[in-house]
Coordinates of C-alpha atoms in Angstrom, one line a residue:
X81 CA 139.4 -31.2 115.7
X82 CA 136.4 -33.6 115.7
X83 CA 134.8 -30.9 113.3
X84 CA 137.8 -31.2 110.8
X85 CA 137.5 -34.7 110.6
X86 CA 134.0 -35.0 110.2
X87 CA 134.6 -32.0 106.7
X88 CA 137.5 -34.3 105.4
X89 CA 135.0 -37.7 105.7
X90 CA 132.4 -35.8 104.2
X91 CA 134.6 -34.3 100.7
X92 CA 135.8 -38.2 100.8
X93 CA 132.6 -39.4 100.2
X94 CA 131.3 -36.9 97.4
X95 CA 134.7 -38.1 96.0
X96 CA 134.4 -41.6 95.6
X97 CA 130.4 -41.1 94.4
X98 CA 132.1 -38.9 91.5
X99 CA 134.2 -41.3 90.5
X100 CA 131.3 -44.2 90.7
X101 CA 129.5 -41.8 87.6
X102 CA 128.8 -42.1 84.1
X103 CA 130.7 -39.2 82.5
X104 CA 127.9 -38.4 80.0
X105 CA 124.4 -38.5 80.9
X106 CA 122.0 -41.2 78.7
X107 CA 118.2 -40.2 77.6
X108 CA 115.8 -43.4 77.9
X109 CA 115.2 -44.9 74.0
X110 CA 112.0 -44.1 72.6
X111 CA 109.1 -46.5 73.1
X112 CA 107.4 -46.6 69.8
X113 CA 103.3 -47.0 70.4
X114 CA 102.6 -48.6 67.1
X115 CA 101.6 -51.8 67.9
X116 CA 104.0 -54.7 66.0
X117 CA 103.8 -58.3 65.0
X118 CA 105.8 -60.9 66.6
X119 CA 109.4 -61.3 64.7
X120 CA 109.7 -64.1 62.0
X121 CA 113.3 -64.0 62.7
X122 CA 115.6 -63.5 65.6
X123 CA 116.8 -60.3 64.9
X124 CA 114.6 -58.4 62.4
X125 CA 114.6 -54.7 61.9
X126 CA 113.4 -52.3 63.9
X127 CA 110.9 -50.8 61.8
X128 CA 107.7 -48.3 62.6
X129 CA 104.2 -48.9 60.9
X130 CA 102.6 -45.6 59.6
X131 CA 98.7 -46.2 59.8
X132 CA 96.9 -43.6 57.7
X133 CA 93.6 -43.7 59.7
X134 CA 95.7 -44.5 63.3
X135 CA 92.1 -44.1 65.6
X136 CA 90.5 -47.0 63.2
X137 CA 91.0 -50.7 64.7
X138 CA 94.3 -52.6 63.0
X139 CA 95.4 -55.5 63.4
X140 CA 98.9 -57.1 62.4
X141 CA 98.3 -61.1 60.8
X142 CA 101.9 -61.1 60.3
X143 CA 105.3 -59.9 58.8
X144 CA 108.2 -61.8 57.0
X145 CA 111.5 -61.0 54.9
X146 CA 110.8 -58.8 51.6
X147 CA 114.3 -58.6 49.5
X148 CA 117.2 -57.6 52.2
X149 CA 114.4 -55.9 54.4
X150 CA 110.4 -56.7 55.5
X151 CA 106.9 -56.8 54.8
X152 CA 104.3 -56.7 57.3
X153 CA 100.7 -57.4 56.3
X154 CA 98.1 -56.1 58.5
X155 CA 93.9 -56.0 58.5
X156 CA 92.3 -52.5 58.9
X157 CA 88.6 -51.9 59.4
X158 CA 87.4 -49.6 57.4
X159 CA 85.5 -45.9 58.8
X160 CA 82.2 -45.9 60.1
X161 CA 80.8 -44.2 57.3
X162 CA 82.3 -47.1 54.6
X163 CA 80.6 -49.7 56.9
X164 CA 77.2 -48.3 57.0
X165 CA 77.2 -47.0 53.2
X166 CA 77.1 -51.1 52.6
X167 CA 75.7 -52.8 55.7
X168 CA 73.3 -52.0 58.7
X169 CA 75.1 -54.1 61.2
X170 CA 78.5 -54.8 59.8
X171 CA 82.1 -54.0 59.4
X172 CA 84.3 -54.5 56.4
X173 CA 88.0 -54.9 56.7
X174 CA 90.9 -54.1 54.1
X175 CA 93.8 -56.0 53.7
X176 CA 97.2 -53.9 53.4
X177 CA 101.2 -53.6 53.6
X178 CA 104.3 -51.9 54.9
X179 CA 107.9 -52.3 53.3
X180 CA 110.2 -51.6 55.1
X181 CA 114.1 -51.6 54.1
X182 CA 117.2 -53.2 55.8
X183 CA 117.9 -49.6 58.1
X184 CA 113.8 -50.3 59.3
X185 CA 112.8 -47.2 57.4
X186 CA 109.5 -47.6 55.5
X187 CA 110.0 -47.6 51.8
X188 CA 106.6 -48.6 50.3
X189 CA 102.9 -50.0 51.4
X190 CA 99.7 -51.2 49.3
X191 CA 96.2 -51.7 49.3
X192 CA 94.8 -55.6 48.0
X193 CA 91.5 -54.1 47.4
X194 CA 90.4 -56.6 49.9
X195 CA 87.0 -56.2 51.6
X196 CA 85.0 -57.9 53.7
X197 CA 83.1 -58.6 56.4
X198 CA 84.8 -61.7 57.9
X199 CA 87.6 -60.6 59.9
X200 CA 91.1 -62.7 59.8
X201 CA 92.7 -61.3 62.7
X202 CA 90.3 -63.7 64.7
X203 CA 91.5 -66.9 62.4
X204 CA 94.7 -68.7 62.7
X205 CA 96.7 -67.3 59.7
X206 CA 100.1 -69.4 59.0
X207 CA 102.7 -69.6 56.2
X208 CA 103.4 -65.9 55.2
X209 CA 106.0 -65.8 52.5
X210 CA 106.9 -63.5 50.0
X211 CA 108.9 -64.0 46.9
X212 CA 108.7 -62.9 43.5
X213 CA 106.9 -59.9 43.7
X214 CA 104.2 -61.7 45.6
X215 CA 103.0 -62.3 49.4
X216 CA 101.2 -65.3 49.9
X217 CA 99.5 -66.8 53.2
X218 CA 96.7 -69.3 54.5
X219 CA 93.5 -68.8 56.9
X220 CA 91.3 -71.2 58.5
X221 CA 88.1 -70.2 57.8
X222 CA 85.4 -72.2 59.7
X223 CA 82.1 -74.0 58.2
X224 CA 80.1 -70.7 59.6
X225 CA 81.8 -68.8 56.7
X226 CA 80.9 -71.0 53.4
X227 CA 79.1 -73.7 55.3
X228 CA 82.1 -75.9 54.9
X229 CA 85.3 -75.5 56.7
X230 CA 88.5 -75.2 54.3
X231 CA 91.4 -73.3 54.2
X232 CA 92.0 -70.4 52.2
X233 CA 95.2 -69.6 50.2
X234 CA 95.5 -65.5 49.8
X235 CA 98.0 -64.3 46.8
X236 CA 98.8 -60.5 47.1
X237 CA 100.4 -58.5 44.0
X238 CA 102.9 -56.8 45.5
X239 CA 104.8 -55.6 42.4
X240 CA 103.4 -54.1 39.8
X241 CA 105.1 -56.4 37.3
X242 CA 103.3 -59.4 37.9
X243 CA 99.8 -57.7 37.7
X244 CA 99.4 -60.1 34.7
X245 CA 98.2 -62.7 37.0
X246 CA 95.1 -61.4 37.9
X247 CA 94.2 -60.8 34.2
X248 CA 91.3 -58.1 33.7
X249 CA 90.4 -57.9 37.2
X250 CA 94.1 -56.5 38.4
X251 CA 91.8 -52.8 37.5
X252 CA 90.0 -53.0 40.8
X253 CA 92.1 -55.5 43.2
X254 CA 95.5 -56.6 43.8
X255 CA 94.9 -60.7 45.4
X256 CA 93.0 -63.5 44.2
X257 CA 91.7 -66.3 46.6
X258 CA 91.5 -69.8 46.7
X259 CA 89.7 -72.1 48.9
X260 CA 90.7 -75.7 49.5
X261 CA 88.1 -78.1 50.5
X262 CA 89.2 -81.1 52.7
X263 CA 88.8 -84.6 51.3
X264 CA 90.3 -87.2 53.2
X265 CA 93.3 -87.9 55.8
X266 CA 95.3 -90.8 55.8
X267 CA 99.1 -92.0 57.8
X268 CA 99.7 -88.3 58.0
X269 CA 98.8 -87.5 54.5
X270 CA 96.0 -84.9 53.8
X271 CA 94.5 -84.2 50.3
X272 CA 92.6 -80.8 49.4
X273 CA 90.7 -79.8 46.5
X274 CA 90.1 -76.4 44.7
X275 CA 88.1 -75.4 41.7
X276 CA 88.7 -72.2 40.7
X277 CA 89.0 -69.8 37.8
X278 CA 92.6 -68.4 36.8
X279 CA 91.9 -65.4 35.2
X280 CA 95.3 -64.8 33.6
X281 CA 94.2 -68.0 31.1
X282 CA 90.3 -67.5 31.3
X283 CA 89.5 -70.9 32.3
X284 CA 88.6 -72.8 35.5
X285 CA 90.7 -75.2 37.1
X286 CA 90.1 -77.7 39.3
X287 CA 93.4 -78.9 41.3
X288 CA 94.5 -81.9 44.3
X289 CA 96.7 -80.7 47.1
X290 CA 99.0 -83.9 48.6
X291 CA 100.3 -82.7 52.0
X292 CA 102.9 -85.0 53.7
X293 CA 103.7 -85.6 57.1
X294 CA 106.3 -83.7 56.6
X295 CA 104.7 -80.5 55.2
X296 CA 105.8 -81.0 51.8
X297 CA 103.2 -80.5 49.4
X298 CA 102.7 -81.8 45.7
X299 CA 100.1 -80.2 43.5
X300 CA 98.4 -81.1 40.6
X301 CA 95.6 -80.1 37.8
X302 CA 93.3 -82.7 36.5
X303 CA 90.5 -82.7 34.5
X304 CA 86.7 -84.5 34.1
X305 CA 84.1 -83.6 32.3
X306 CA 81.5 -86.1 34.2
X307 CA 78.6 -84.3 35.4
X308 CA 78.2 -87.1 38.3
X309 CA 82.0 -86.9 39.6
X310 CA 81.6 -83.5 40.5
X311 CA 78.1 -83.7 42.0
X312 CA 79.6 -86.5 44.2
X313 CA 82.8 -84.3 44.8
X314 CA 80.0 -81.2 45.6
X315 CA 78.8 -83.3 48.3
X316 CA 81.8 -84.5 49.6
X317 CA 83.4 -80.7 49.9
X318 CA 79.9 -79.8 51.5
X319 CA 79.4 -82.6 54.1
X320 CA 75.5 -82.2 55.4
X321 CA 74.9 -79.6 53.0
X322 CA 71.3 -79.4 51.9
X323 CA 69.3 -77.2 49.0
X324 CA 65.9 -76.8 49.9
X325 CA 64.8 -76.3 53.9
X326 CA 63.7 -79.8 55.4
X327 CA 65.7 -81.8 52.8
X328 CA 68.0 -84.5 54.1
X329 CA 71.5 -84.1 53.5
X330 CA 73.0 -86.2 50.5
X331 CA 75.9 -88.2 51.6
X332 CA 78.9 -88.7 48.7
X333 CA 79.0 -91.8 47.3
X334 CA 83.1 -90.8 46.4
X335 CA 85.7 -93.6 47.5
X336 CA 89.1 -91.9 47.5
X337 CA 92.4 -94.2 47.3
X338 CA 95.9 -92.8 48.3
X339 CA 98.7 -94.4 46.2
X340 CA 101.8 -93.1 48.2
X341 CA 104.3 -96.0 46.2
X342 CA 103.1 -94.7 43.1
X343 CA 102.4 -91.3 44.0
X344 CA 98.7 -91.2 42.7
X345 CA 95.1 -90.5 43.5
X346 CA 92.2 -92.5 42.9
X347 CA 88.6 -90.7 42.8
X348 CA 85.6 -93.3 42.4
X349 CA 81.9 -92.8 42.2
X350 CA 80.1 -96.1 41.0
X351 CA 80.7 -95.4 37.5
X352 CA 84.1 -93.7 37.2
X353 CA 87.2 -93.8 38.2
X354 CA 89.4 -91.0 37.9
X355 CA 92.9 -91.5 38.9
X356 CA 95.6 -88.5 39.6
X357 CA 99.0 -89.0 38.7
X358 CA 101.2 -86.1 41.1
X359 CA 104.2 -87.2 39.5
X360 CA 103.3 -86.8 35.5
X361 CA 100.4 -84.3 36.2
X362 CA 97.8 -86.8 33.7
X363 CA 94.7 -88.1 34.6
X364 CA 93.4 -91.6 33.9
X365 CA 89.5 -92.6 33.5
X366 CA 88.0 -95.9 33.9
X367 CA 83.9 -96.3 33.0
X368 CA 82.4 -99.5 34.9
X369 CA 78.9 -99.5 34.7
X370 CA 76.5 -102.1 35.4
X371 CA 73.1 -103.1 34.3
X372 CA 71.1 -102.0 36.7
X373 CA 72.2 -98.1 35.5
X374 CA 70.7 -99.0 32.3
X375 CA 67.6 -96.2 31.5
X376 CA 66.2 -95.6 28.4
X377 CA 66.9 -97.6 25.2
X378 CA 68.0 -95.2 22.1
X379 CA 68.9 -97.7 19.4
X380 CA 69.6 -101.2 18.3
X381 CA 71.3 -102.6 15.6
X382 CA 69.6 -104.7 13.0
X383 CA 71.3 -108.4 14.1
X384 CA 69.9 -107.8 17.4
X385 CA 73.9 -107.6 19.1
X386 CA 74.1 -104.0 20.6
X387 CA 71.8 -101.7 22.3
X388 CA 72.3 -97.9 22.6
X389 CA 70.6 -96.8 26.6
X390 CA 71.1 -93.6 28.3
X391 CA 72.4 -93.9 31.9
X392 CA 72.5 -91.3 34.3
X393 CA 69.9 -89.3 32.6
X394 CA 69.1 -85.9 35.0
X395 CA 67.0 -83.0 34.1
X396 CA 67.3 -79.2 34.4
X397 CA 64.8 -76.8 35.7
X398 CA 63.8 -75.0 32.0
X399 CA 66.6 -76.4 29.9
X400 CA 67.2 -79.4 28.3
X401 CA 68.5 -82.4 30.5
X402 CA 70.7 -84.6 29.7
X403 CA 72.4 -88.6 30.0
X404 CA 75.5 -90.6 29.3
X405 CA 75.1 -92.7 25.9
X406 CA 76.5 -95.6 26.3
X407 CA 76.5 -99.4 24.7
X408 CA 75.8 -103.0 25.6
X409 CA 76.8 -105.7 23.1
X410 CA 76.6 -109.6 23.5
X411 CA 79.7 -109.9 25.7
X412 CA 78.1 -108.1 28.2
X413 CA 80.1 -105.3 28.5
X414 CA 79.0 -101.8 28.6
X415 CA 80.7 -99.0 27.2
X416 CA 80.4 -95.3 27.3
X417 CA 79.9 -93.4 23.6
X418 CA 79.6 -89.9 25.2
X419 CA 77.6 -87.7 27.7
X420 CA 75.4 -85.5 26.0
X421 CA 71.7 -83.5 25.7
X422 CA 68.4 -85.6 26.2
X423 CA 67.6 -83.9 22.9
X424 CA 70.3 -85.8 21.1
X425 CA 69.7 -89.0 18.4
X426 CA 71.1 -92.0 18.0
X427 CA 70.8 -94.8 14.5
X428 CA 72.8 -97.5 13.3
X429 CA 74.2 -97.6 10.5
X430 CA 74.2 -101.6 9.7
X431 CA 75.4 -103.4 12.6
X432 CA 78.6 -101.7 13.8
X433 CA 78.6 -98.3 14.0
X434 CA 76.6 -95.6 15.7
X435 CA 75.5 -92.3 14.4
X436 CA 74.8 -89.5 17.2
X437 CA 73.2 -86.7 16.4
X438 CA 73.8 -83.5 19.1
X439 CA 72.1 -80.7 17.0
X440 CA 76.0 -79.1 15.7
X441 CA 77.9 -82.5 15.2
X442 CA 77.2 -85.9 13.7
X443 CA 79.5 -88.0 14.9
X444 CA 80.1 -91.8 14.0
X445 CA 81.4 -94.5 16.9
X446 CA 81.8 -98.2 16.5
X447 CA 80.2 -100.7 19.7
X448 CA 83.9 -100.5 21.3
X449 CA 82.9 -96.5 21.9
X450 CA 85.8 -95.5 20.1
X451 CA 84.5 -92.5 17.9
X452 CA 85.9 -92.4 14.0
X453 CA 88.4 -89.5 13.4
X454 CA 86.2 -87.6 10.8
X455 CA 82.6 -86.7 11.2
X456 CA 79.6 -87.6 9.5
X457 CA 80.5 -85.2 5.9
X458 CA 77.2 -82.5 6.8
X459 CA 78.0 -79.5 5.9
X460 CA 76.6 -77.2 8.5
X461 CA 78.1 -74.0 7.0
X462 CA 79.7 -71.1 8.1
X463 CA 78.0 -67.8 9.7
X464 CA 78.7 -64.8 12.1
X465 CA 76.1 -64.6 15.7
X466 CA 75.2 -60.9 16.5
X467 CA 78.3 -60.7 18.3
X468 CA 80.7 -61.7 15.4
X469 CA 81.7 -65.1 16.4
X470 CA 82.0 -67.6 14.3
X471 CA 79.1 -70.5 14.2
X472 CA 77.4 -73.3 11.9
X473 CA 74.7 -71.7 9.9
X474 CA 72.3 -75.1 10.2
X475 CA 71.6 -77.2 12.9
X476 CA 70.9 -80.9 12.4
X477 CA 67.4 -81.5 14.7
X478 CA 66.4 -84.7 13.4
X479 CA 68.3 -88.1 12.2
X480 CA 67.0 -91.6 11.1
X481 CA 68.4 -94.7 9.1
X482 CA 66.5 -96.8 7.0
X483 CA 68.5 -99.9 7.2
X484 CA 66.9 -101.1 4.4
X485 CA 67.6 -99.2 1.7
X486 CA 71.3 -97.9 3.6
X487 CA 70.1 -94.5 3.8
X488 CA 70.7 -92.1 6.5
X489 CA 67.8 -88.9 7.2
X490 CA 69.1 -86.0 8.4
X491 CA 66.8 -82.9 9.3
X492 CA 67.9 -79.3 9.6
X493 CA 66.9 -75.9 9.6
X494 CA 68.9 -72.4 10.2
X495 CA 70.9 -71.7 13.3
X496 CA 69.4 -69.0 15.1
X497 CA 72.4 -68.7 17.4
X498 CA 70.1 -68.9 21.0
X499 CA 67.2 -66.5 19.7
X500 CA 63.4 -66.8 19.5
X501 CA 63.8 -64.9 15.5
X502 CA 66.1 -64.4 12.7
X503 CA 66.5 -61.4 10.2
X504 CA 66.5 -63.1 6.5
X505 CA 66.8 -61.3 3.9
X506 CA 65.3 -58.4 5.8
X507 CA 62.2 -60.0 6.9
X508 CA 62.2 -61.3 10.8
X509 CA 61.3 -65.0 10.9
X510 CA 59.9 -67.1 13.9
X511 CA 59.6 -70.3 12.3
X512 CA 62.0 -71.7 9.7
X513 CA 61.9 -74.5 6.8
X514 CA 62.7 -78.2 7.2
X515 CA 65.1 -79.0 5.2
X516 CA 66.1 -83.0 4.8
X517 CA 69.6 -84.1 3.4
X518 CA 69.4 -88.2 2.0
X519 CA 73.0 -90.1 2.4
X520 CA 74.3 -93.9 1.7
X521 CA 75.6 -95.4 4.7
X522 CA 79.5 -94.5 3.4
X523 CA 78.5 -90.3 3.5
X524 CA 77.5 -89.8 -0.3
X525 CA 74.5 -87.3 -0.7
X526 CA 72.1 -88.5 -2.5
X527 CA 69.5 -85.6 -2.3
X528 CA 68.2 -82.5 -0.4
X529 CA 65.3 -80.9 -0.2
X530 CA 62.8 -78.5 1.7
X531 CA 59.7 -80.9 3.1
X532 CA 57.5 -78.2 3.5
X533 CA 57.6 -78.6 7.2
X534 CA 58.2 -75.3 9.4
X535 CA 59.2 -75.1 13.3
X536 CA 60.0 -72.5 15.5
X537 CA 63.6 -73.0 17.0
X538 CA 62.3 -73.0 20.9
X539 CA 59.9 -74.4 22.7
X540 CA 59.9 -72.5 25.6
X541 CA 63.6 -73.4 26.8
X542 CA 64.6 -76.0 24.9
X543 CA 65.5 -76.6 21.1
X544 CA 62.2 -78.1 18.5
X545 CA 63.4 -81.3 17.5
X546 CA 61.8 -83.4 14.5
X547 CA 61.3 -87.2 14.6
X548 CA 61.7 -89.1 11.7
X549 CA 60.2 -92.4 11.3
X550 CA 61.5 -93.8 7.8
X551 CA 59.1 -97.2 6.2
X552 CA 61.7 -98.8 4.0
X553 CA 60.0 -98.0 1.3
X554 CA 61.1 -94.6 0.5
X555 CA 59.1 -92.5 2.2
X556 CA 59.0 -90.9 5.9
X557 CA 56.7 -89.4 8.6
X558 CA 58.6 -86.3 9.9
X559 CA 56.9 -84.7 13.4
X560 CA 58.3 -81.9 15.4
X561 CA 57.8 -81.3 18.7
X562 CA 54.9 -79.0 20.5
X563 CA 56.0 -75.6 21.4
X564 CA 54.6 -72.5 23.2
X565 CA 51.5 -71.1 21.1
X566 CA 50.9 -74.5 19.5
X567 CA 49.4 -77.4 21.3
X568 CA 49.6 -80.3 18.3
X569 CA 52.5 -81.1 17.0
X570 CA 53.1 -80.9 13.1
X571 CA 54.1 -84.0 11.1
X572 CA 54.3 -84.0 7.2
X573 CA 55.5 -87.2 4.8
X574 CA 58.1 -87.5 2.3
X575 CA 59.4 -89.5 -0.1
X576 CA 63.8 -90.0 -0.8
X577 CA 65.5 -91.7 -3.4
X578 CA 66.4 -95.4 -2.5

């Protein structure tokens, strides 16, 4: 009996654990070993990354949405053999993607062409976006990579269709880079610059970054062609930078103003002032220089009111240096004419305006510094360089006024477009006539004639220029410079009609 009951207890019991069972027996899910980035979203995709080299080091920087499904960027260093085909020591790293559709099946993947030896998966990289057939994202890259620390913007060509971007280099690479340099911090606000080159226009750009408390940003092109601005703006983008071992570092003399009523920029070195409008995009210049920056005095004007000086003048290691013209007048104002080469020449012509001469232009200001609309009437010609281009067959290398007689000197010779030689009429020349053109103070030619003088175009690296010292009688002293083979200098004397 006991053994009866102790059966029926026992089938009870396998009963009640039957019914306590899942009807259907479950497998475990898969665990994928592909490492992933965290989500940008709550619920992304499941998706699998398909490395082509799997044993070489990867790292994911990031992955975000691409159309209805997503991208994921990643860094890969390259094979041993890559690495020490181009360094000893180090290892270069490429810059790739995965696409992969709303079902997380992988649909598509690139190569930026990106290499290089400075790893981002060990630099905070933020923003990743895509849109528009592009991915964009920034890195902080420290002062040990450029000697300055800034932060660089990374634009990936995704699509095919906006290769135009990249312009002739989209052959070889599919990004372009650009590195913002901190200027200055203020209530929250942080300005940036870049200077770089767009290559889908061929031309540099230089561009301000506003970023607002907020993380809104505003950017802006501007422009300045003021050799000193940037060499202050150098410095300031380079803090403690130095050129030559044991040199002490150059502090910027740039003042920056933040506008935030009027949504502006103000950029000052003691001469300029170059002020950034984000709103319109234009860029305003104010000139305020002072006596003491007063160098070299190029001209004056027969009553004695203005002087022409150079300012700023700076020189180049073999080539020509060069200044800003600028000029004083009785008011004691200053005012800037141009910036040009320390080659160029300056005459009055009477007592109100100013003839500069920069070798291809002769152009006429009056002593406010506003410059006439129509040039001095030389007629420099019309010729092809080597290379087809188009050019001015003379160039003017010497200019006088004899404010006697109201005559303006102008010496020229052929334009031998950069070179040492020129083929005329099939014979190679070195050294080239002196030719002198004889105006009235309004532009009429009077007369134009070889001197008999000869020069060669270079003097080692810069252009042969000829003085002419008119008597106001008439006649003229022209001398040209000394160049490489000739230790004197030539002069010869000439008589014009007055």
């Amino acid at each position: 009996m006991k053994q009866r009951i102790a059966v029926c207890l026992f089938v009870l019991l396998l009963v009640c654990l039957a019914g306590c069972a899942p009807s259907q027996e479950s497998a475990p899910a898969p665990v994928s070993q592909a490492p992933v980035s965290e989500p940008a979203s709550s619920e992304p995709a499941p998706y699998e990354p398909d490395f082509a080299a799997p044993q070489e080091p990867y790292w994911i920087l990031g992955e975000c949405a691409w159309g209805d499904g997503r991208i994921l960027l990643y860094e890969e260093r390259y094979p041993e053999e890559y690495n020490r085909k181009y360094s000893s020591t180090s290892d270069f790293y490429a810059l790739r993607w995965q696409i992969f559709d709303d079902t997380g099946a992988r649909i598509g993947e690139g190569d930026s062409g990106w290499s290089n030896s400075f790893a981002l998966h060990d630099l905070p990289v933020t923003d990743l976006s895509a849109g528009d057939g592009l991915l964009e994202f920034w890195a902080e890259m420290p002062a040990e990579y450029s000697g300055s620390p800034l932060r660089r913007h990374f634009t990936l060509v995704v699509s095919d269709e906006r290769l135009s971007i990249l312009g002739d280099r989209a052959e070889d690479r599919r990004y372009q880079i650009e590195d913002w340099y901190p200027l200055t911090e203020e209530d929250g606000y942080r300005l940036e610059t870049c200077s770089d080159y767009n290559w889908a226009t061929n031309r540099s750009e230089n561009r301000l970054l506003l970023t607002a408390p907020d993380g809104s940003e505003r950017q802006t092109a501007f422009v300045c062609d003021d050799r000193d601005f940037w060499v202050e703006l150098d410095r300031m983008m380079h803090p403690g930078q130095v050129t030559f071992e044991g040199e002490e570092p150059q502090h910027s003399a740039l003042q920056i103003e933040m506008d935030f009523a009027r949504d502006t920029v103000a950029l000052s070195i003691p001469k300029l002032t170059v002020t950034v409008d984000f709103s319109t995009g234009e860029t305003a210049f104010e000139r305020h220089y002072t006596e003491a920056m007063l160098q070299t005095v190029m001209a004056e004007s027969p009553d004695g009111r203005y002087t022409v000086y150079t300012a700023g003048e700076f020189s180049r290691f073999e080539a020509a240096g060069g200044s800003d013209y600028v000029v004083a007048g009785p008011d004691g104002a200053i005012r800037f004419l141009y910036a040009g080469s320390d080659l160029d020449q300056l005459a009055f012509l009477g007592s109100d305006r100013i003839l500069a001469n920069t070798f291809g232009s002769l152009i006429c200001y009056d002593p406010a510094g506003e410059a006439e609309p129509q040039p001095f009437p030389f007629d420099y010609g019309e010729a092809k360089t080597t290379r087809g281009e188009a050019a001015p067959k003379y160039l003017t290398i010497g200019l006088a006024a004899d404010s006697v007689n109201r005559r303006v000197l102008i010496a020229y010779r052929l334009n031998t477009f950069g070179d040492f030689g020129l083929e005329v009429d099939g014979e190679m020349l070195y050294e080239f006539p002196v030719h002198l053109a004889v105006y009235d103070f309004a532009g009429e030619k009077l007369a134009d004639f070889d001197t008999g003088m000869t020069v060669a175009p270079f003097s080692l690296y810069t252009a042969v220029s000829v003085q002419i010292v008119p008597d106001g009688a008439g006649g003229a002293v022209l001398t040209s410079g000394i160049w490489k083979g000739n230790e004197t200098a030539r002069s010869v004397s000439v008589s014009y009609p007055i």
